Amino acid sequence: PFFIAASPARPLWWGLGRGEKLRPYPGTFRVPLLIIYPGIAISTRQAYEALGRSGKGLTRKLILPTLHGESIAAHLTNSFERWAFSRWPVLARAKTFLMEEGARGVSLSGSGSCIYAVGKGSAQCRLWARRMKRLPVFKGFHYYISTTA
């Protein structure tokens, strides 16, 4: 499942299946995010082959009640992380760094390679980006501050 922004009149849609089935989400939510592109190219095909059928995802029943509260971060999971983190340990280091900095949640985006962190505000996200830019281990990373919907 995933969300897309479609129009100002109906800003959120819940994507089901492979994304071909869309259902309107009856609300809005704004979450500050730090999105990090580490400059790593991950083959979607290889990621899905490595994942096989063992992946677990978020269900509509699980995530919809949490969208407006702090608990959304507790439900951020990505079945690709184990595989991606074992091949590119710097991604795991970025996640650990952000969690230690107080992120409400951190996850790999899709099959990778971007990482996103949920902040309490855009100022906090900017602070994380500045701190990461100073660390040699994260050299070459690109940082983007955004919000959902």
mmCIF file of C-alpha atoms in Angstrom:
data_model
loop_
_atom_site.group_PDB
_atom_site.id
_atom_site.type_symbol
_atom_site.label_atom_id
_atom_site.label_comp_id
_atom_site.label_asym_id
_atom_site.label_seq_id
_atom_site.Cartn_x
_atom_site.Cartn_y
_atom_site.Cartn_z
ATOM 1 C CA PRO A 1 0.000 0.000 0.000
ATOM 2 C CA PHE A 2 1.055 3.577 -0.584
ATOM 3 C CA PHE A 3 -0.295 7.097 -0.796
ATOM 4 C CA ILE A 4 -0.277 9.489 -3.719
ATOM 5 C CA ALA A 5 -1.315 13.104 -3.997
ATOM 6 C CA ALA A 6 -3.750 13.527 -6.853
ATOM 7 C CA SER A 7 -5.415 16.923 -6.586
ATOM 8 C CA PRO A 8 -6.135 19.675 -4.069
ATOM 9 C CA ALA A 9 -9.767 18.527 -3.903
ATOM 10 C CA ARG A 10 -8.803 14.932 -3.033
ATOM 11 C CA PRO A 11 -5.191 15.108 -1.866
ATOM 12 C CA LEU A 12 -4.696 11.518 -0.713
ATOM 13 C CA TRP A 13 -5.373 8.189 -2.332
ATOM 14 C CA TRP A 14 -4.633 4.761 -0.941
ATOM 15 C CA GLY A 15 -2.946 2.553 -3.564
ATOM 16 C CA LEU A 16 -3.662 -1.164 -3.465
ATOM 17 C CA GLY A 17 -2.407 -4.179 -5.349
ATOM 18 C CA ARG A 18 0.422 -3.179 -7.649
ATOM 19 C CA GLY A 19 -0.859 0.381 -7.480
ATOM 20 C CA GLU A 20 -3.575 -0.081 -10.074
ATOM 21 C CA LYS A 21 -6.431 0.128 -7.549
ATOM 22 C CA LEU A 22 -6.935 3.524 -5.909
ATOM 23 C CA ARG A 23 -9.257 4.344 -3.032
ATOM 24 C CA PRO A 24 -9.735 7.845 -1.603
ATOM 25 C CA TYR A 25 -8.393 8.489 1.867
ATOM 26 C CA PRO A 26 -10.924 10.591 3.796
ATOM 27 C CA GLY A 27 -8.498 12.945 5.509
ATOM 28 C CA THR A 28 -5.215 14.760 5.349
ATOM 29 C CA PHE A 29 -2.022 14.656 7.322
ATOM 30 C CA ARG A 30 1.250 16.559 7.151
ATOM 31 C CA VAL A 31 4.427 14.905 8.293
ATOM 32 C CA PRO A 32 7.851 16.604 8.035
ATOM 33 C CA LEU A 33 10.394 14.426 6.264
ATOM 34 C CA LEU A 34 14.098 14.332 5.532
ATOM 35 C CA ILE A 35 14.632 12.388 2.315
ATOM 36 C CA ILE A 36 18.161 11.223 1.646
ATOM 37 C CA TYR A 37 19.507 10.010 -1.679
ATOM 38 C CA PRO A 38 22.825 8.268 -1.014
ATOM 39 C CA GLY A 39 23.911 8.147 -4.652
ATOM 40 C CA ILE A 40 23.519 4.368 -4.777
ATOM 41 C CA ALA A 41 21.703 2.700 -7.663
ATOM 42 C CA ILE A 42 19.675 -0.315 -6.539
ATOM 43 C CA SER A 43 18.156 -2.589 -9.157
ATOM 44 C CA THR A 44 14.448 -2.958 -8.430
ATOM 45 C CA ARG A 45 14.495 -6.328 -10.146
ATOM 46 C CA GLN A 46 17.332 -7.605 -7.945
ATOM 47 C CA ALA A 47 15.644 -6.250 -4.839
ATOM 48 C CA TYR A 48 12.392 -8.059 -5.603
ATOM 49 C CA GLU A 49 14.208 -11.268 -6.516
ATOM 50 C CA ALA A 50 16.073 -11.136 -3.193
ATOM 51 C CA LEU A 51 12.862 -10.418 -1.290
ATOM 52 C CA GLY A 52 10.878 -13.231 -2.867
ATOM 53 C CA ARG A 53 7.490 -13.740 -1.273
ATOM 54 C CA SER A 54 8.653 -13.337 2.325
ATOM 55 C CA GLY A 55 7.963 -9.626 2.626
ATOM 56 C CA LYS A 56 5.373 -8.193 4.976
ATOM 57 C CA GLY A 57 3.767 -4.849 4.408
ATOM 58 C CA LEU A 58 1.523 -2.376 6.089
ATOM 59 C CA THR A 59 -2.148 -3.071 5.909
ATOM 60 C CA ARG A 60 -4.870 -0.511 5.584
ATOM 61 C CA LYS A 61 -6.356 -1.668 8.885
ATOM 62 C CA LEU A 62 -3.006 -1.095 10.612
ATOM 63 C CA ILE A 63 -1.946 2.253 9.181
ATOM 64 C CA LEU A 64 -5.111 4.312 8.691
ATOM 65 C CA PRO A 65 -5.875 4.822 12.399
ATOM 66 C CA THR A 66 -2.308 6.020 13.060
ATOM 67 C CA LEU A 67 -1.964 8.668 10.354
ATOM 68 C CA HIS A 68 -2.774 11.614 12.573
ATOM 69 C CA GLY A 69 -0.682 10.637 15.571
ATOM 70 C CA GLU A 70 2.844 10.082 16.731
ATOM 71 C CA SER A 71 2.428 6.332 16.328
ATOM 72 C CA ILE A 72 2.805 6.330 12.537
ATOM 73 C CA ALA A 73 6.570 6.099 12.891
ATOM 74 C CA ALA A 74 6.273 2.923 14.936
ATOM 75 C CA HIS A 75 4.676 1.231 11.929
ATOM 76 C CA LEU A 76 7.323 2.121 9.356
ATOM 77 C CA THR A 77 8.613 -1.145 8.001
ATOM 78 C CA ASN A 78 10.234 -2.116 4.763
ATOM 79 C CA SER A 79 10.939 -5.720 3.867
ATOM 80 C CA PHE A 80 13.751 -4.652 1.536
ATOM 81 C CA GLU A 81 15.841 -3.214 4.371
ATOM 82 C CA ARG A 82 17.522 -6.443 5.485
ATOM 83 C CA TRP A 83 18.742 -7.167 1.951
ATOM 84 C CA ALA A 84 19.704 -3.565 1.100
ATOM 85 C CA PHE A 85 21.428 -2.939 4.436
ATOM 86 C CA SER A 86 23.496 -6.116 4.102
ATOM 87 C CA ARG A 87 24.718 -5.024 0.654
ATOM 88 C CA TRP A 88 25.144 -1.315 1.448
ATOM 89 C CA PRO A 89 25.908 -0.963 5.186
ATOM 90 C CA VAL A 90 26.050 2.834 4.857
ATOM 91 C CA LEU A 91 22.252 2.779 4.469
ATOM 92 C CA ALA A 92 21.926 1.017 7.819
ATOM 93 C CA ARG A 93 24.340 3.537 9.335
ATOM 94 C CA ALA A 94 22.189 6.403 8.064
ATOM 95 C CA LYS A 95 19.086 4.850 9.613
ATOM 96 C CA THR A 96 20.852 4.268 12.937
ATOM 97 C CA PHE A 97 22.223 7.822 12.954
ATOM 98 C CA LEU A 98 18.778 9.338 12.378
ATOM 99 C CA MET A 99 17.110 7.167 15.019
ATOM 100 C CA GLU A 100 19.808 8.167 17.510
ATOM 101 C CA GLU A 101 19.175 11.823 16.580
ATOM 102 C CA GLY A 102 15.540 11.432 17.630
ATOM 103 C CA ALA A 103 13.691 10.695 14.398
ATOM 104 C CA ARG A 104 10.122 9.514 14.974
ATOM 105 C CA GLY A 105 10.811 6.838 12.380
ATOM 106 C CA VAL A 106 13.253 6.016 9.599
ATOM 107 C CA SER A 107 12.851 3.644 6.679
ATOM 108 C CA LEU A 108 14.175 2.707 3.295
ATOM 109 C CA SER A 109 11.913 4.093 0.587
ATOM 110 C CA GLY A 110 10.546 1.362 -1.660
ATOM 111 C CA SER A 111 13.258 -0.976 -2.899
ATOM 112 C CA GLY A 112 15.844 1.756 -2.226
ATOM 113 C CA SER A 113 18.111 3.502 -2.185
ATOM 114 C CA CYS A 114 16.550 6.573 -0.574
ATOM 115 C CA ILE A 115 16.074 6.745 3.174
ATOM 116 C CA TYR A 116 13.422 8.944 4.743
ATOM 117 C CA ALA A 117 13.157 10.129 8.331
ATOM 118 C CA VAL A 118 10.049 11.452 10.062
ATOM 119 C CA GLY A 119 10.791 14.585 12.047
ATOM 120 C CA LYS A 120 8.896 16.745 14.496
ATOM 121 C CA GLY A 121 9.327 19.718 12.171
ATOM 122 C CA SER A 122 11.241 20.881 9.117
ATOM 123 C CA ALA A 123 13.818 22.634 11.337
ATOM 124 C CA GLN A 124 14.694 19.297 12.911
ATOM 125 C CA CYS A 125 15.023 17.713 9.455
ATOM 126 C CA ARG A 126 17.373 20.524 8.342
ATOM 127 C CA LEU A 127 19.480 20.011 11.461
ATOM 128 C CA TRP A 128 19.862 16.295 10.708
ATOM 129 C CA ALA A 129 20.914 17.070 7.134
ATOM 130 C CA ARG A 130 23.546 19.570 8.345
ATOM 131 C CA ARG A 131 24.931 17.070 10.842
ATOM 132 C CA MET A 132 25.082 14.262 8.289
ATOM 133 C CA LYS A 133 26.844 16.476 5.731
ATOM 134 C CA ARG A 134 29.698 16.943 8.218
ATOM 135 C CA LEU A 135 30.326 13.208 8.582
ATOM 136 C CA PRO A 136 32.711 11.579 6.062
ATOM 137 C CA VAL A 137 30.728 8.314 6.064
ATOM 138 C CA PHE A 138 27.817 10.141 4.397
ATOM 139 C CA LYS A 139 29.914 11.928 1.757
ATOM 140 C CA GLY A 140 28.059 12.257 -1.544
ATOM 141 C CA PHE A 141 24.597 11.987 0.003
ATOM 142 C CA HIS A 142 21.907 14.431 -1.140
ATOM 143 C CA TYR A 143 19.319 15.794 1.306
ATOM 144 C CA TYR A 144 15.775 17.027 0.698
ATOM 145 C CA ILE A 145 13.323 18.487 3.208
ATOM 146 C CA SER A 146 9.672 17.834 2.474
ATOM 147 C CA THR A 147 6.273 17.173 4.017
ATOM 148 C CA THR A 148 3.583 14.687 3.151
ATOM 149 C CA ALA A 149 0.409 15.956 1.487
#
